[in-house]
């Protein structure tokens, strides 16, 4: 099963991905945790751009994300043969973030051949809460991590999620503005409901 966590920066994606992985492993499931951008060569270039260490226009950045994802697909498909794959960000992140400067139809086109997630979990957290978490927990602020930009990205996410729900994607929206434990419980309920 291919599970994707989505949300704006600071919404708890990495935390909830790891906790869900441990939860499934305790129940005898084999789990593969992964994230985007990846740790491969292209993913490392993307991370430098996000940290502001390199400059690149947004259309080229969108193509780099697609190239990174293309390499990632081989790993995901192989792991899905015997594992739950939990991915921290996927192409919905691309859409929500790159929509700030790039046409959505172009973004969808360059990602159209990639695997459809079985379940996407969107952690809905107010941008001001996310910004506070980022400021408290990170040494370096990335290029998208201003309050104004986070607000715009969240708006994009909500539009994208609604569009893809209508197209038959399994997308659950969870209130992530609570304790880590309460959010995890909601994630588990959502997963159990989907599996049933």
N, CA and C of each residue as an Amber inpcrd file, in Angstrom:
protein
   588
   0.8400000  -1.1910000   0.0000000   0.0000000   0.0000000   0.0000000
   0.8760000   1.2410000   0.0000000   0.5360000   2.1900000  -0.8420000
   1.3100000   3.4140000  -1.0120000   0.5750000   4.5700000  -0.3300000
   1.1430000   5.0430000   0.7990000   0.5440000   6.1060000   1.6020000
   1.4270000   7.3480000   1.5010000   0.8010000   8.4960000   1.2460000
   1.5370000   9.7520000   1.1220000   1.0230000  10.7510000   2.1590000
   1.9470000  11.4240000   2.8320000   1.6030000  12.5260000   3.7270000
   1.8860000  13.8420000   3.0060000   0.9230000  14.7590000   3.0680000
   1.0740000  16.0710000   2.4400000   0.6870000  17.1750000   3.4210000
   1.2200000  18.3750000   3.1670000   0.8970000  19.5370000   3.9870000
   1.9680000  20.5900000   3.8340000   1.6850000  21.7840000   4.3100000
   2.6760000  22.8540000   4.2100000   3.8190000  22.5840000   5.1850000
   4.9360000  23.2730000   4.9830000   6.0880000  23.1110000   5.8720000
   5.6790000  23.3780000   7.3130000   6.1430000  22.5240000   8.2140000
   5.8350000  22.7080000   9.6290000   4.5530000  22.0230000  10.0680000
   3.9050000  21.2720000   9.1780000   2.6270000  20.6390000   9.5520000
   2.7890000  19.2660000  10.1970000   4.0170000  18.7540000  10.2540000
   4.2530000  17.5020000  10.9730000   4.3360000  16.2680000  10.0990000
   4.6210000  16.4180000   8.8170000   4.6500000  15.2820000   7.8950000
   5.6790000  14.2260000   8.2860000   6.9020000  14.6660000   8.5430000
   7.9670000  13.7130000   8.8710000   7.6590000  12.9970000  10.1800000
   7.2080000  13.7390000  11.1690000   6.8650000  13.1560000  12.4700000
   5.7760000  12.0960000  12.3230000   4.6900000  12.4390000  11.6380000
   3.5680000  11.5080000  11.5080000   3.9140000  10.3150000  10.6100000
   4.7530000  10.5200000   9.6120000   5.2040000   9.4080000   8.7640000
   5.9390000   8.3700000   9.6020000   6.8650000   8.8480000  10.4240000
   7.6680000   7.9380000  11.2540000   6.8160000   7.2110000  12.2880000
   5.8960000   7.9350000  12.9220000   5.0500000   7.3180000  13.9410000
   4.1400000   6.2630000  13.3250000   3.5860000   6.5660000  12.1550000
   2.7300000   5.5760000  11.4870000   3.5430000   4.3510000  11.0940000
   4.7740000   4.5650000  10.6440000   5.6420000   3.4420000  10.3000000
   5.8690000   2.5200000  11.4890000   6.1640000   3.0980000  12.6460000
   6.3790000   2.3010000  13.8660000   5.1020000   1.5730000  14.2700000
   3.9740000   2.2560000  14.1540000   2.6710000   1.6600000  14.4820000
   2.4260000   0.4170000  13.6280000   2.6710000   0.5120000  12.3380000
   2.4350000  -0.6240000  11.4350000   3.4260000  -1.7550000  11.6890000
   4.6750000  -1.4000000  11.9700000   5.6840000  -2.4320000  12.2590000
   5.3320000  -3.2220000  13.5120000   4.7980000  -2.5470000  14.5310000
   4.3820000  -3.2340000  15.7620000   3.2510000  -4.2180000  15.4950000
   2.5340000  -4.0070000  14.4070000   1.4290000  -4.8960000  14.0330000
   1.8480000  -5.8970000  12.9670000   3.1660000  -6.0800000  12.8460000
   3.6930000  -7.1210000  11.9670000   3.7890000  -6.7630000  10.4970000
   3.6340000  -5.4960000  10.1720000   3.7070000  -5.0750000   8.7680000
   5.1290000  -4.6570000   8.4170000   5.5160000  -4.9560000   7.1990000
   6.7990000  -4.4830000   6.7000000   6.5830000  -3.0750000   6.1600000
   7.4610000  -2.1420000   6.5390000   7.2700000  -0.7260000   6.1970000
   8.5340000  -0.1650000   5.5700000   8.3410000   0.6430000   4.5320000
   9.4440000   1.3860000   3.9320000   9.0960000   2.8660000   4.0000000
   9.8930000   3.6260000   4.7600000   9.7030000   5.0820000   4.8800000
  10.5800000   5.7880000   3.8600000  10.0040000   6.7400000   3.1680000
  10.7720000   7.4940000   2.1830000  10.2540000   8.9300000   2.1360000
  10.9380000   9.7850000   1.3860000  10.4980000  11.1850000   1.3160000
  10.9750000  11.8250000   0.0240000  10.3620000  12.9470000  -0.2890000
  10.7820000  13.7510000  -1.4350000  10.9890000  15.1950000  -0.9770000
  12.0210000  15.8780000  -1.4990000  13.0190000  15.3340000  -2.4040000
  13.8190000  14.2130000  -1.7490000  14.3440000  13.3060000  -2.5960000
  15.0610000  12.1390000  -2.0920000  16.4940000  12.5220000  -1.7200000
  17.2560000  11.5060000  -1.3580000  18.6710000  11.7200000  -1.0230000
  19.5750000  11.4230000  -2.2160000  18.9870000  11.1750000  -3.3970000
  19.8480000  10.9200000  -4.5520000  20.4410000  12.2350000  -5.0600000
  21.2080000  12.1590000  -6.1500000  21.9340000  13.3290000  -6.6490000
  21.0030000  14.5080000  -6.9480000  19.8970000  14.2430000  -7.6460000
  18.9740000  15.3270000  -8.0050000  18.2950000  15.8840000  -6.7600000
  17.9160000  15.0000000  -5.8500000  17.2950000  15.4300000  -4.6010000
  18.1970000  16.3500000  -3.8030000  19.4930000  16.0660000  -3.8100000
  20.4420000  16.9040000  -3.0730000  20.5660000  18.2930000  -3.7040000
  20.4900000  18.3530000  -5.0270000  20.5130000  19.6530000  -5.7130000
  19.2730000  20.4570000  -5.3300000  18.1130000  19.7720000  -5.3250000
  16.8560000  20.4410000  -4.9540000  16.9490000  21.0130000  -3.5440000
  17.4980000  20.2360000  -2.6120000  17.6060000  20.6980000  -1.2250000
  18.4610000  21.9770000  -1.1300000  19.5110000  22.0490000  -1.9300000
  20.3530000  23.2530000  -1.9280000  19.5620000  24.4590000  -2.4390000
  18.7340000  24.2200000  -3.4560000  17.9150000  25.3080000  -3.9990000
  16.9010000  25.7780000  -2.9590000  16.2680000  24.8250000  -2.2750000
  15.2690000  25.1680000  -1.2640000  15.8800000  25.9480000  -0.0990000
  17.1460000  25.6680000   0.1900000  17.8340000  26.3940000   1.2630000
  18.3680000  27.7470000   0.7930000  18.1700000  28.0480000  -0.5020000
  18.6390000  29.3210000  -1.0360000  20.1110000  29.3290000  -1.3850000
  20.7460000  28.1360000  -1.4180000  22.1740000  28.0600000  -1.7150000
  22.4550000  28.1180000  -3.2140000  21.4200000  27.8420000  -4.0170000
  21.5260000  27.9510000  -5.4720000  20.2660000  28.6210000  -5.9930000
  20.3940000  29.3640000  -7.0720000  19.2430000  30.0310000  -7.6890000
  18.8170000  29.2530000  -8.9250000  17.4980000  29.1650000  -9.0990000
  16.9540000  28.4590000 -10.2590000  15.5220000  28.9220000 -10.4660000
  15.0930000  29.0430000 -11.7220000  13.7040000  29.4470000 -11.9350000
  12.7640000  28.2950000 -11.5720000  11.5110000  28.6490000 -11.2790000
  10.5600000  27.6650000 -10.7310000  10.1800000  26.5660000 -11.7270000
  10.1690000  26.8750000 -13.0130000   9.8470000  25.8410000 -14.0000000
  10.9390000  24.7800000 -14.0390000  12.1850000  25.2130000 -13.9780000
  13.3030000  24.2620000 -13.9450000  13.2730000  23.4530000 -12.6560000
  12.9280000  24.1170000 -11.5570000  12.8190000  23.4010000 -10.2810000
  11.7260000  22.3290000 -10.3520000  10.6000000  22.6510000 -10.9920000
   9.5220000  21.6720000 -11.1540000  10.0050000  20.4570000 -11.9460000
  10.8110000  20.6970000 -12.9650000  11.3570000  19.5960000 -13.7710000
  12.3450000  18.7610000 -12.9540000  13.1190000  19.4180000 -12.1130000
  14.0410000  18.6780000 -11.2410000  13.2710000  17.7740000 -10.2780000
  12.1630000  18.2840000  -9.7190000  11.3370000  17.4560000  -8.8450000
  10.8130000  16.2400000  -9.6010000  10.3770000  16.4490000 -10.8440000
   9.8640000  15.3290000 -11.6480000  10.9770000  14.3170000 -11.9400000
  12.1850000  14.8020000 -12.2140000  13.3160000  13.9050000 -12.4720000
  13.6680000  13.1060000 -11.2120000  13.6670000  13.7860000 -10.0820000
  13.9240000  13.1270000  -8.8030000  12.8740000  12.0400000  -8.5450000
  11.6280000  12.3750000  -8.8250000  10.5130000  11.4320000  -8.6310000
  10.6300000  10.2370000  -9.5790000  11.0890000  10.4850000 -10.7810000
  11.2560000   9.4060000 -11.7570000  12.2360000   8.3570000 -11.2340000
  13.3220000   8.8000000 -10.6410000  14.2920000   7.8760000 -10.0410000
  13.6880000   7.1890000  -8.8100000  12.9050000   7.9350000  -8.0690000
  12.2740000   7.4350000  -6.8470000  11.2730000   6.3140000  -7.1530000
  10.5990000   6.4200000  -8.2970000   9.5550000   5.4610000  -8.6690000
  10.0440000   4.0300000  -8.6770000  11.2530000   3.8190000  -9.1940000
  11.7920000   2.4570000  -9.2510000  11.8860000   1.8410000  -7.8590000
  12.3300000   2.6350000  -6.9010000  12.4730000   2.1640000  -5.5140000
  11.0930000   1.8870000  -4.9200000  10.1620000   2.8290000  -5.1150000
   8.8170000   2.6750000  -4.5550000   8.1360000   1.4230000  -5.1060000
   8.1960000   1.2340000  -6.4050000   7.5440000   0.0650000  -7.0250000
   8.1300000  -1.2400000  -6.5080000   9.4300000  -1.2660000  -6.3310000
  10.0810000  -2.4830000  -5.8150000   9.6470000  -2.7490000  -4.3710000
   9.6120000  -1.7140000  -3.5470000   9.2470000  -1.8700000  -2.1370000
   7.7780000  -2.2290000  -1.9560000   6.9350000  -1.7650000  -2.8680000
   5.4960000  -2.0440000  -2.7570000   5.1680000  -3.5300000  -2.9370000
   6.1140000  -4.3020000  -3.4470000   5.8750000  -5.7390000  -3.6390000
   5.6590000  -6.4490000  -2.3040000   6.2720000  -5.9110000  -1.2290000
   6.1350000  -6.6070000   0.0580000   6.0030000  -5.6720000   1.2640000
   5.8050000  -4.3760000   1.0160000   5.8000000  -3.4230000   2.1330000
   4.7220000  -2.3570000   1.9900000   4.3880000  -1.7670000   3.1440000
   3.6630000  -0.5030000   3.1440000   4.7120000   0.5640000   2.8400000
   4.4950000   1.3680000   1.8310000   5.4070000   2.4720000   1.5330000
   4.7540000   3.7590000   2.0360000   5.4610000   4.4570000   2.9350000
   4.9680000   5.7240000   3.4750000   5.9010000   6.8200000   2.9820000
   5.3510000   7.7430000   2.2000000   6.1530000   8.7940000   1.5810000
   5.8030000  10.1640000   2.1680000   6.8250000  10.8470000   2.6360000
   6.7180000  12.2010000   3.1750000   6.8650000  13.1530000   1.9850000
   5.7370000  13.6130000   1.4440000   5.6010000  14.4650000   0.2600000
   5.6760000  13.6490000  -1.0320000   4.8770000  14.1300000  -2.0030000
   4.8480000  13.4870000  -3.3230000   4.4190000  14.5580000  -4.3190000
   3.7630000  14.1880000  -5.4120000   3.5200000  15.2100000  -6.4300000
   2.5200000  16.2900000  -6.0490000   1.6650000  16.0710000  -5.0440000
   0.7770000  17.1510000  -4.6220000   1.5780000  18.3200000  -4.0410000
   2.7090000  18.0040000  -3.4110000   3.5930000  19.0770000  -2.9260000
   4.0880000  19.9110000  -4.0970000   4.5220000  19.2250000  -5.1500000
   4.9610000  19.9150000  -6.3610000   3.9080000  20.8930000  -6.8460000
   2.6800000  20.3940000  -6.9370000   1.6060000  21.2230000  -7.4550000
   1.3880000  22.4530000  -6.5650000   1.2350000  22.2150000  -5.2760000
   0.9100000  23.3070000  -4.3510000   2.0100000  24.3670000  -4.2840000
   3.2650000  23.9270000  -4.2970000   4.3770000  24.8670000  -4.1780000
   4.7130000  25.5340000  -5.5060000   4.8200000  24.7310000  -6.5800000
   5.2220000  25.3120000  -7.8630000   4.0950000  26.1030000  -8.5370000
   2.8430000  25.8620000  -8.1270000   1.7210000  26.6500000  -8.6540000
   1.8790000  28.1400000  -8.3840000   2.7420000  28.4800000  -7.4570000
   2.9850000  29.8960000  -7.1750000   3.5120000  30.6110000  -8.4160000
   4.2410000  29.8650000  -9.2840000   4.8830000  30.4770000 -10.4500000
   4.7140000  29.7160000 -11.7630000   4.1940000  28.4890000 -11.6950000
   4.1190000  27.6320000 -12.8840000   2.6700000  27.1850000 -13.0880000
   2.2560000  27.0720000 -14.3420000   0.8920000  26.6440000 -14.6630000
   0.6170000  25.2360000 -14.1400000  -0.5240000  25.0500000 -13.4910000
  -0.8650000  23.7610000 -12.9020000  -0.9670000  22.6580000 -13.9580000
  -1.5050000  22.9590000 -15.1340000  -1.6550000  21.9240000 -16.1570000
  -0.3010000  21.3880000 -16.5980000   0.6910000  22.2630000 -16.6540000
   2.0500000  21.8330000 -17.0030000   2.6060000  20.9180000 -15.9060000
   2.3910000  21.2790000 -14.6590000   2.8660000  20.4680000 -13.5380000
   2.2190000  19.0860000 -13.5530000   0.9330000  19.0480000 -13.8070000
   0.2260000  17.7670000 -13.8660000   0.7560000  16.9200000 -15.0250000
   1.0040000  17.5650000 -16.1500000   1.5050000  16.8420000 -17.3230000
   2.8470000  16.1690000 -17.0510000   3.7890000  16.8950000 -16.4400000
   5.1270000  16.3050000 -16.2320000   5.1420000  15.2610000 -15.1220000
   4.0320000  15.1680000 -14.3760000   3.9370000  14.1530000 -13.3180000
   2.9150000  13.0600000 -13.6350000   2.3560000  13.0980000 -14.8320000
   1.2040000  12.2370000 -15.1600000   1.5200000  10.7470000 -15.2190000
   2.7640000  10.3760000 -15.3860000   3.1020000   8.9550000 -15.5280000
   3.4770000   8.2920000 -14.2030000   3.4710000   9.0720000 -13.1340000
   3.9010000   8.5190000 -11.8570000   2.7660000   7.8060000 -11.1370000
   3.1520000   6.8930000 -10.2720000   2.2210000   6.0450000  -9.5370000
   1.2290000   6.8600000  -8.7060000  -0.0230000   6.4550000  -8.7620000
  -1.0810000   7.1040000  -7.9790000  -1.0410000   6.5480000  -6.5490000
  -1.0200000   7.4070000  -5.5290000  -1.0380000   6.8940000  -4.1470000
  -2.3520000   6.1680000  -3.8460000  -2.2710000   5.1490000  -2.9980000
  -3.5020000   4.4910000  -2.5480000  -4.2610000   5.4130000  -1.5960000
  -3.5130000   6.1410000  -0.7750000  -4.1210000   7.0530000   0.1830000
  -3.2030000   8.2500000   0.4040000  -3.7590000   9.4450000   0.2700000
  -3.0280000  10.6770000   0.5800000  -3.6450000  11.2770000   1.8330000
  -2.7980000  11.5590000   2.8190000  -3.2510000  12.1600000   4.0730000
  -2.7220000  13.5890000   4.1370000  -3.6490000  14.5460000   4.0800000
  -3.2850000  15.9590000   4.1390000  -3.4320000  16.4450000   5.5720000
  -2.3210000  16.8550000   6.1740000  -2.3420000  17.3900000   7.5350000
  -2.6450000  18.8880000   7.4570000  -3.8200000  19.2510000   7.8830000
  -4.2900000  20.6270000   7.7860000  -3.9420000  21.3800000   9.0700000
  -2.9930000  22.2950000   8.9450000  -2.5250000  23.0810000  10.0930000
  -2.4930000  24.5490000   9.6690000  -2.9680000  25.4700000  10.5110000
  -2.9260000  26.8930000  10.1500000  -1.4950000  27.3500000   9.8460000
  -1.3160000  28.1490000   8.8030000   0.0310000  28.6080000   8.4450000
   0.7800000  29.2980000   9.5800000   0.0510000  30.0650000  10.4230000
   0.7510000  30.7570000  11.5220000   1.3000000  29.7610000  12.5460000
   0.6030000  28.6350000  12.7370000   1.0900000  27.5850000  13.6420000
   2.3260000  26.9250000  13.0340000   2.2670000  26.6520000  11.7380000
   3.4100000  26.0440000  11.0420000   4.6300000  26.9510000  11.0950000
   4.4130000  28.2350000  10.8870000   5.5230000  29.1920000  10.9100000
   6.1670000  29.2270000  12.2940000   5.3570000  29.1720000  13.3240000
   5.8790000  29.1610000  14.6980000   6.7120000  27.8980000  14.9410000
   6.2140000  26.7450000  14.4620000   6.9530000  25.4850000  14.6150000
   8.2880000  25.5500000  13.8760000   8.2670000  26.0960000  12.6610000
   9.4900000  26.2090000  11.8640000  10.5120000  27.0780000  12.5860000
  10.0630000  28.2440000  13.0630000  10.9700000  29.1830000  13.7380000
  11.5760000  28.5780000  15.0010000  10.8150000  27.7260000  15.6880000
  11.2870000  27.1290000  16.9410000  12.1960000  25.9210000  16.7250000
  12.0560000  25.2480000  15.5840000  12.7290000  23.9540000  15.4200000
  13.7830000  23.8820000  14.3280000  13.9720000  24.9480000  13.5630000
  14.9310000  24.8630000  12.4600000  15.9660000  25.9650000  12.5300000
  17.1910000  25.5980000  12.1510000  18.2640000  26.5900000  12.1160000
  18.1730000  27.4540000  10.8600000  17.7790000  26.8150000   9.7370000
  17.7370000  27.5210000   8.4620000  16.3110000  27.5610000   7.9260000
  15.8580000  28.7270000   7.5260000  14.5350000  28.8890000   6.9360000
  14.6640000  28.7300000   5.4190000  13.8120000  27.8760000   4.8310000
  13.8770000  27.6280000   3.3950000  13.0930000  28.6860000   2.6210000
  13.2420000  28.6730000   1.2950000  12.7080000  29.7550000   0.4590000
  11.1880000  29.8850000   0.4970000  10.4780000  28.7970000   0.8200000
   9.0180000  28.8550000   0.8450000   8.4500000  29.1060000   2.2490000
   9.3180000  29.3140000   3.2450000   8.8720000  29.2890000   4.6300000
   8.6070000  30.6640000   5.2590000   8.0500000  31.5770000   4.4770000
   7.5410000  32.8230000   5.0510000   6.0420000  32.6270000   5.2880000
   5.4740000  33.3860000   6.2000000   4.0510000  33.2200000   6.5180000
   3.1790000  33.4740000   5.2910000   3.4710000  34.5310000   4.5580000
   2.6660000  34.8580000   3.3700000   2.7060000  33.7170000   2.3470000
   3.8970000  33.1590000   2.1290000   4.0320000  32.0710000   1.1540000
   3.3260000  30.8140000   1.6420000   3.4450000  30.5040000   2.9230000
   2.7560000  29.3270000   3.4710000   1.2450000  29.4530000   3.3120000
   0.7260000  30.6660000   3.4930000  -0.7200000  30.8930000   3.3270000
  -1.1440000  30.6320000   1.8860000  -0.3530000  31.0930000   0.9330000
  -0.6630000  30.8750000  -0.4780000  -0.5700000  29.3860000  -0.8450000
   0.4310000  28.7190000  -0.2900000   0.6140000  27.2910000  -0.5890000
  -0.5430000  26.4770000  -0.0180000  -0.9840000  26.8270000   1.1870000
  -2.1140000  26.0940000   1.7620000  -3.3600000  26.2540000   0.8940000
  -3.5890000  27.4550000   0.4120000  -4.7280000  27.6990000  -0.4830000
  -4.6120000  26.8250000  -1.7270000  -3.4000000  26.7440000  -2.2810000
  -3.1670000  25.8850000  -3.4480000  -3.4580000  24.4220000  -3.1280000
  -2.9970000  23.9760000  -1.9670000  -3.2340000  22.5840000  -1.5490000
  -4.7300000  22.2800000  -1.5240000  -5.4990000  23.1590000  -0.9150000
  -6.9380000  22.9140000  -0.7860000  -7.6120000  22.8300000  -2.1520000
  -7.1750000  23.6790000  -3.0770000  -7.7120000  23.6200000  -4.4420000
  -7.3460000  22.3110000  -5.1290000  -6.0810000  21.9190000  -5.0070000
  -5.5930000  20.6890000  -5.6400000  -6.2950000  19.4580000  -5.0710000
  -6.4050000  19.4120000  -3.7410000  -7.0430000  18.2650000  -3.1050000
  -8.4860000  18.1020000  -3.5810000  -9.1980000  19.2120000  -3.6700000
 -10.5820000  19.1560000  -4.1230000 -10.6540000  18.6530000  -5.5650000
  -9.7900000  19.1440000  -6.3930000  -9.7660000  18.7100000  -7.8030000
  -9.5080000  17.2110000  -7.9230000  -8.5140000  16.7140000  -7.2010000
  -8.1490000  15.3040000  -7.3460000  -9.1150000  14.3700000  -6.6290000
  -9.7950000  14.8500000  -5.6080000 -10.8820000  14.0600000  -5.0120000
 -11.9550000  13.7880000  -6.0660000 -12.2990000  14.8260000  -6.8090000
 -13.3060000  14.6800000  -7.8680000 -12.8490000  13.7010000  -8.9450000
 -11.5420000  13.5470000  -9.0830000 -10.9940000  12.6250000 -10.0810000
 -10.7830000  11.2190000  -9.5200000 -11.2740000  10.9860000  -8.3040000
 -11.2520000   9.6360000  -7.7470000 -10.0700000   9.2940000  -6.8510000
  -9.2660000  10.2740000  -6.4860000  -8.1470000  10.0130000  -5.5820000
  -8.6630000   9.8840000  -4.1490000  -8.0590000   8.9940000  -3.3890000
  -8.3920000   8.8330000  -1.9700000  -7.5630000   9.8280000  -1.1650000
  -8.2030000  10.9110000  -0.7550000  -7.5210000  11.9810000  -0.0230000
  -8.2720000  12.2520000   1.2740000  -7.5570000  12.1150000   2.3810000
  -8.1520000  12.3930000   3.6950000  -7.5200000  13.6570000   4.2520000
  -8.3520000  14.5200000   4.8110000  -7.8700000  15.7490000   5.4370000
  -7.9750000  15.6010000   6.9390000  -6.8490000  15.7590000   7.6190000
  -6.8100000  15.5660000   9.0670000  -6.3540000  16.8520000   9.7460000
  -7.0160000  17.1910000  10.8370000  -6.6290000  18.3580000  11.6240000
  -5.3080000  18.0560000  12.3260000  -4.2460000  18.7130000  11.8730000
  -2.9310000  18.5000000  12.4730000  -2.5800000  19.5280000  13.5240000
  -3.5480000  20.3600000  13.8810000  -3.3080000  21.4110000  14.8750000
  -3.6990000  20.9230000  16.2690000  -3.1590000  19.7710000  16.6340000
  -3.3630000  19.2000000  17.9690000  -2.0850000  18.4660000  18.3560000
  -2.1340000  17.7450000  19.4430000  -0.9160000  17.0660000  19.8880000
  -0.4910000  16.0120000  18.8680000   0.7790000  15.6350000  18.9190000
   1.3050000  14.5920000  18.0330000   0.4940000  13.3120000  18.1990000
   0.1730000  12.9600000  19.4490000  -0.5590000  11.7220000  19.7360000
  -1.9790000  11.7620000  19.1670000  -2.6590000  12.8870000  19.3470000
  -4.0310000  13.0140000  18.8370000  -4.0590000  12.9710000  17.3060000
  -3.0710000  13.6120000  16.6970000  -2.9930000  13.5900000  15.2300000
  -2.7330000  12.1690000  14.7500000  -1.8350000  11.4620000  15.4250000
  -1.5390000  10.0700000  15.0540000  -2.7890000   9.1890000  15.1630000
  -3.5410000   9.3550000  16.2260000  -4.7770000   8.5730000  16.3910000
  -5.7360000   8.8060000  15.2220000  -5.8310000  10.0600000  14.7920000
  -6.6970000  10.3860000  13.6500000  -6.1700000   9.7510000  12.3640000
  -4.8510000   9.7300000  12.2150000  -4.2310000   9.1020000  11.0390000
  -4.5480000   7.6060000  11.0150000  -4.4000000   6.9520000  12.1650000
  -4.6740000   5.5100000  12.2550000  -6.1270000   5.2090000  11.9210000
  -7.0480000   6.0030000  12.4650000  -8.4800000   5.8040000  12.1680000
  -8.7400000   5.9440000  10.6730000  -8.1090000   6.9280000  10.0850000
  -8.2570000   7.1670000   8.6460000  -7.7360000   5.9690000   7.8450000
  -6.5900000   5.4470000   8.2170000  -6.0050000   4.3030000   7.5170000
  -6.8750000   3.0620000   7.6840000  -7.3240000   2.8220000   8.8950000
  -8.1710000   1.6410000   9.1510000  -9.4630000   1.7160000   8.3490000
 -10.0400000   2.9070000   8.2780000 -11.2520000   3.1080000   7.4950000
 -11.0030000   2.8140000   6.0190000  -9.8460000   3.2670000   5.5080000
  -9.5220000   3.0280000   4.1090000  -9.3310000   1.5350000   3.8420000
  -8.5980000   0.8520000   4.7340000  -8.3250000  -0.5760000   4.5430000
  -9.6090000  -1.3910000   4.5730000 -10.5390000  -1.0160000   5.4610000
 -11.8350000  -1.7300000   5.5400000 -12.6310000  -1.5150000   4.2700000
